[in-house]
Amino acid sequence: MQKCKEDDRISKLPNDILVNILDRLNFRDVTRTSVLSRRWSQLPANLSRLKISARDFLSPQASIPDDELDEKLLRINALLRINAVNAANAAVVKATESTLAHRDPGGCTIRLLSTTFYLRGDTPISVGHTVGNAMATLKVEKAEFTVLTQQKGRQCSIDEMVKFGTRFVSFFNECHNAFAGLTRLYLENLRFRESNFVSNILVTCKQLNYLGFFNCDTEDWITLQVEHAQLSELSIVDCCFDMVELTWVPKLTWLAFLLWLYHAELPLSLGYVPLLRVLRLSNAAHSFHKNVKLSTFLHETSVRDLTLGFKCEKVSCGLIALFWLHLFPTHPITCLLLQVWVQPECLTRRQAYVFQQLRILNLVKIPEGYDLTWTMFFLEAAPSLEELYMMVWDHPCEMKMDQEISENKGVEWESPTSNFKHHCLAKFILVGFQAKDYMVAHVRRVLKAAVNLQDVYLYDSLACAKCHKKVENARKSDAVVRGMCPGVNLPIKFPCTNEDQRSVQKRMPRGIGSLAKIHFVTSKEMRAEHRRRMGVMGANWMLSRLGQRI
């Protein structure tokens, strides 16, 4: 026993260092340290960062995916999840109340008071009242609510969204004091009966720095006018508003607007946003969608970091397919056209000033197998661009095709200059590279244009979470296969051996004189900064930034 006490060096540390260590743990682990001794039990009352999340209190049973269970076990699994969520919510209420009750009103400032809970039972109102009282009696610098609904995205039915929306309205009306002091608010899967309720949130939450909506709307589609003096980050993902007008948001620096599937035109208008520097846009292009002219949309902005997501649809050319089918009924063909929601432009000098400040460009989920020449539009439009990221992929879990022969047509665009040179681009990162002619030609195109390019990183194809296991099994059974997706019989041609890499390199800079260093890297060995940029850390790129906040 004496030896154990001598070895307990951590308890000999001063309180301020121990508190600093506890600040870096999730709150469930913090509560576990309270049983070590009376001294440890008093430390949570001095924490400067309180992040209390229901997710940290969820039991392991709540994380079992439905697709891993037999049909007979689905109902049992649903009940287990409900019980686990209720227990996690109860733990959040208890932790929030007990921790804040022991705080000294004249003590240290709470730098961050963050609570994450599910929209079930009395938990939201209990947490809201506790946080509201803390704001009135303690020194709280930042306060955050992350309101979850358990259902994932489109798995939430309209009736469930209405139910959750009604619950949130009751919560909001009961806890005005708490909402008035919030600096961050994330909401998901809500449908509001009152068309002006979203505006009420903006009016009440005057201190908000971050506001996130995921799969939210109103019964009558509205034009949401955003006027907010403090808002610096706004995320709107898969929401159905008739139009979102950022009328006056003077401190907005970061904006994500993802998926406007049911709108022919981009339902977003940028008004007074003088500090907007980071912009994320993503959509799946359909035949009824009108292309977005970025030179018009970004008028009077100074975006420096731009991400565009292309979860594209491959469109069949009906007449060609029918004609071929008539001649060769046993060998159907589909002529596939690449659709993107961005309109590649030949810019005038007056239009080109929109891209003068652009430093980082990220083009995500460009479908595989299509000519990439059209992406040079961005390079020619942005003379100050320093880093260019591109992700090319194709997943049958998202898009299935039945043709035996296909003819792929890329987006049509022709450069207005025959010998274009770019002097600022230093890094080019391409994820999903294959040693196919169209990709090799595109890398060569960039090498030729970017005269000061220093590094080119070529990664093999990524596998999404749904087909990851099948891809791994394919790689184990055949060492040649690289990034194979289910249903594809031919291996992806990523140069793995030194000999293959030298062969590809010879095809790229020949006759160009580029001094850029070309790196061939597997996706498993992707550099950390590239993972963060491409959103590879999460299962879904579109929610990667959102996921970092939840």
PDB file of N, CA and C in Angstrom, residues 98-134:
ATOM      1  N   SER A  98     -25.513  18.835 -11.051  1.00  0.00           N
ATOM      2  CA  SER A  98     -24.581  18.656  -9.933  1.00  0.00           C
ATOM      3  C   SER A  98     -23.317  19.482 -10.107  1.00  0.00           C
ATOM      4  N   THR A  99     -22.823  19.554 -11.329  1.00  0.00           N
ATOM      5  CA  THR A  99     -21.587  20.307 -11.565  1.00  0.00           C
ATOM      6  C   THR A  99     -21.795  21.807 -11.368  1.00  0.00           C
ATOM      7  N   LEU A 100     -22.865  22.347 -11.926  1.00  0.00           N
ATOM      8  CA  LEU A 100     -23.108  23.781 -11.823  1.00  0.00           C
ATOM      9  C   LEU A 100     -23.537  24.187 -10.409  1.00  0.00           C
ATOM     10  N   ALA A 101     -24.174  23.254  -9.686  1.00  0.00           N
ATOM     11  CA  ALA A 101     -24.608  23.568  -8.320  1.00  0.00           C
ATOM     12  C   ALA A 101     -23.419  23.776  -7.380  1.00  0.00           C
ATOM     13  N   HIS A 102     -22.280  23.150  -7.688  1.00  0.00           N
ATOM     14  CA  HIS A 102     -21.109  23.254  -6.824  1.00  0.00           C
ATOM     15  C   HIS A 102     -20.155  24.362  -7.257  1.00  0.00           C
ATOM     16  N   ARG A 103     -20.529  25.121  -8.242  1.00  0.00           N
ATOM     17  CA  ARG A 103     -19.657  26.225  -8.701  1.00  0.00           C
ATOM     18  C   ARG A 103     -19.775  27.414  -7.775  1.00  0.00           C
ATOM     19  N   ASP A 104     -18.661  28.060  -7.563  1.00  0.00           N
ATOM     20  CA  ASP A 104     -18.636  29.277  -6.750  1.00  0.00           C
ATOM     21  C   ASP A 104     -18.969  30.474  -7.643  1.00  0.00           C
ATOM     22  N   PRO A 105     -20.044  31.228  -7.342  1.00  0.00           N
ATOM     23  CA  PRO A 105     -20.420  32.381  -8.184  1.00  0.00           C
ATOM     24  C   PRO A 105     -19.292  33.381  -8.370  1.00  0.00           C
ATOM     25  N   GLY A 106     -18.414  33.459  -7.414  1.00  0.00           N
ATOM     26  CA  GLY A 106     -17.301  34.397  -7.542  1.00  0.00           C
ATOM     27  C   GLY A 106     -16.026  33.728  -8.001  1.00  0.00           C
ATOM     28  N   GLY A 107     -16.127  32.479  -8.395  1.00  0.00           N
ATOM     29  CA  GLY A 107     -14.943  31.717  -8.789  1.00  0.00           C
ATOM     30  C   GLY A 107     -14.530  31.949 -10.229  1.00  0.00           C
ATOM     31  N   CYS A 108     -13.795  30.968 -10.767  1.00  0.00           N
ATOM     32  CA  CYS A 108     -13.242  31.108 -12.121  1.00  0.00           C
ATOM     33  C   CYS A 108     -14.348  31.106 -13.170  1.00  0.00           C
ATOM     34  N   THR A 109     -14.055  31.743 -14.293  1.00  0.00           N
ATOM     35  CA  THR A 109     -15.011  31.846 -15.393  1.00  0.00           C
ATOM     36  C   THR A 109     -15.150  30.507 -16.119  1.00  0.00           C
ATOM     37  N   ILE A 110     -16.374  30.164 -16.485  1.00  0.00           N
ATOM     38  CA  ILE A 110     -16.605  28.997 -17.342  1.00  0.00           C
ATOM     39  C   ILE A 110     -16.386  29.444 -18.790  1.00  0.00           C
ATOM     40  N   ARG A 111     -15.281  29.030 -19.353  1.00  0.00           N
ATOM     41  CA  ARG A 111     -14.956  29.443 -20.721  1.00  0.00           C
ATOM     42  C   ARG A 111     -15.916  28.833 -21.733  1.00  0.00           C
ATOM     43  N   LEU A 112     -16.334  27.588 -21.460  1.00  0.00           N
ATOM     44  CA  LEU A 112     -17.245  26.900 -22.383  1.00  0.00           C
ATOM     45  C   LEU A 112     -18.191  26.019 -21.581  1.00  0.00           C
ATOM     46  N   LEU A 113     -19.479  26.200 -21.805  1.00  0.00           N
ATOM     47  CA  LEU A 113     -20.513  25.348 -21.217  1.00  0.00           C
ATOM     48  C   LEU A 113     -21.295  24.735 -22.379  1.00  0.00           C
ATOM     49  N   SER A 114     -20.942  23.505 -22.708  1.00  0.00           N
ATOM     50  CA  SER A 114     -21.525  22.842 -23.883  1.00  0.00           C
ATOM     51  C   SER A 114     -22.317  21.617 -23.450  1.00  0.00           C
ATOM     52  N   THR A 115     -23.568  21.539 -23.878  1.00  0.00           N
ATOM     53  CA  THR A 115     -24.403  20.387 -23.556  1.00  0.00           C
ATOM     54  C   THR A 115     -24.990  19.800 -24.841  1.00  0.00           C
ATOM     55  N   THR A 116     -24.906  18.472 -24.943  1.00  0.00           N
ATOM     56  CA  THR A 116     -25.455  17.735 -26.076  1.00  0.00           C
ATOM     57  C   THR A 116     -26.470  16.733 -25.534  1.00  0.00           C
ATOM     58  N   PHE A 117     -27.688  16.773 -26.039  1.00  0.00           N
ATOM     59  CA  PHE A 117     -28.745  15.908 -25.507  1.00  0.00           C
ATOM     60  C   PHE A 117     -29.749  15.592 -26.610  1.00  0.00           C
ATOM     61  N   TYR A 118     -30.573  14.576 -26.340  1.00  0.00           N
ATOM     62  CA  TYR A 118     -31.598  14.149 -27.292  1.00  0.00           C
ATOM     63  C   TYR A 118     -32.933  14.815 -26.964  1.00  0.00           C
ATOM     64  N   LEU A 119     -33.684  15.089 -27.995  1.00  0.00           N
ATOM     65  CA  LEU A 119     -34.961  15.791 -27.850  1.00  0.00           C
ATOM     66  C   LEU A 119     -36.040  14.792 -27.413  1.00  0.00           C
ATOM     67  N   ARG A 120     -35.898  14.321 -26.170  1.00  0.00           N
ATOM     68  CA  ARG A 120     -36.824  13.333 -25.618  1.00  0.00           C
ATOM     69  C   ARG A 120     -37.162  13.702 -24.174  1.00  0.00           C
ATOM     70  N   GLY A 121     -38.427  13.507 -23.794  1.00  0.00           N
ATOM     71  CA  GLY A 121     -38.859  13.688 -22.416  1.00  0.00           C
ATOM     72  C   GLY A 121     -38.639  15.104 -21.906  1.00  0.00           C
ATOM     73  N   ASP A 122     -38.341  15.189 -20.615  1.00  0.00           N
ATOM     74  CA  ASP A 122     -38.155  16.484 -19.955  1.00  0.00           C
ATOM     75  C   ASP A 122     -36.710  16.963 -19.976  1.00  0.00           C
ATOM     76  N   THR A 123     -35.829  16.175 -20.567  1.00  0.00           N
ATOM     77  CA  THR A 123     -34.401  16.517 -20.525  1.00  0.00           C
ATOM     78  C   THR A 123     -34.089  17.900 -21.094  1.00  0.00           C
ATOM     79  N   PRO A 124     -34.573  18.250 -22.309  1.00  0.00           N
ATOM     80  CA  PRO A 124     -34.221  19.571 -22.853  1.00  0.00           C
ATOM     81  C   PRO A 124     -34.600  20.723 -21.922  1.00  0.00           C
ATOM     82  N   ILE A 125     -35.814  20.690 -21.376  1.00  0.00           N
ATOM     83  CA  ILE A 125     -36.260  21.790 -20.512  1.00  0.00           C
ATOM     84  C   ILE A 125     -35.457  21.804 -19.214  1.00  0.00           C
ATOM     85  N   SER A 126     -35.152  20.632 -18.659  1.00  0.00           N
ATOM     86  CA  SER A 126     -34.344  20.572 -17.435  1.00  0.00           C
ATOM     87  C   SER A 126     -32.962  21.162 -17.665  1.00  0.00           C
ATOM     88  N   VAL A 127     -32.336  20.758 -18.757  1.00  0.00           N
ATOM     89  CA  VAL A 127     -31.010  21.304 -19.084  1.00  0.00           C
ATOM     90  C   VAL A 127     -31.106  22.795 -19.352  1.00  0.00           C
ATOM     91  N   GLY A 128     -32.159  23.212 -20.081  1.00  0.00           N
ATOM     92  CA  GLY A 128     -32.320  24.631 -20.405  1.00  0.00           C
ATOM     93  C   GLY A 128     -32.452  25.500 -19.172  1.00  0.00           C
ATOM     94  N   HIS A 129     -33.254  25.075 -18.209  1.00  0.00           N
ATOM     95  CA  HIS A 129     -33.418  25.853 -16.975  1.00  0.00           C
ATOM     96  C   HIS A 129     -32.107  25.917 -16.193  1.00  0.00           C
ATOM     97  N   THR A 130     -31.397  24.790 -16.122  1.00  0.00           N
ATOM     98  CA  THR A 130     -30.124  24.765 -15.378  1.00  0.00           C
ATOM     99  C   THR A 130     -29.101  25.690 -16.021  1.00  0.00           C
ATOM    100  N   VAL A 131     -28.995  25.611 -17.341  1.00  0.00           N
ATOM    101  CA  VAL A 131     -28.034  26.466 -18.052  1.00  0.00           C
ATOM    102  C   VAL A 131     -28.451  27.940 -17.943  1.00  0.00           C
ATOM    103  N   GLY A 132     -29.746  28.216 -18.048  1.00  0.00           N
ATOM    104  CA  GLY A 132     -30.221  29.593 -17.913  1.00  0.00           C
ATOM    105  C   GLY A 132     -29.893  30.175 -16.548  1.00  0.00           C
ATOM    106  N   ASN A 133     -30.083  29.377 -15.495  1.00  0.00           N
ATOM    107  CA  ASN A 133     -29.738  29.839 -14.142  1.00  0.00           C
ATOM    108  C   ASN A 133     -28.240  30.069 -14.001  1.00  0.00           C
ATOM    109  N   ALA A 134     -27.445  29.193 -14.619  1.00  0.00           N
ATOM    110  CA  ALA A 134     -25.987  29.357 -14.561  1.00  0.00           C
ATOM    111  C   ALA A 134     -25.550  30.643 -15.244  1.00  0.00           C
TER     112      ALA A 134
END
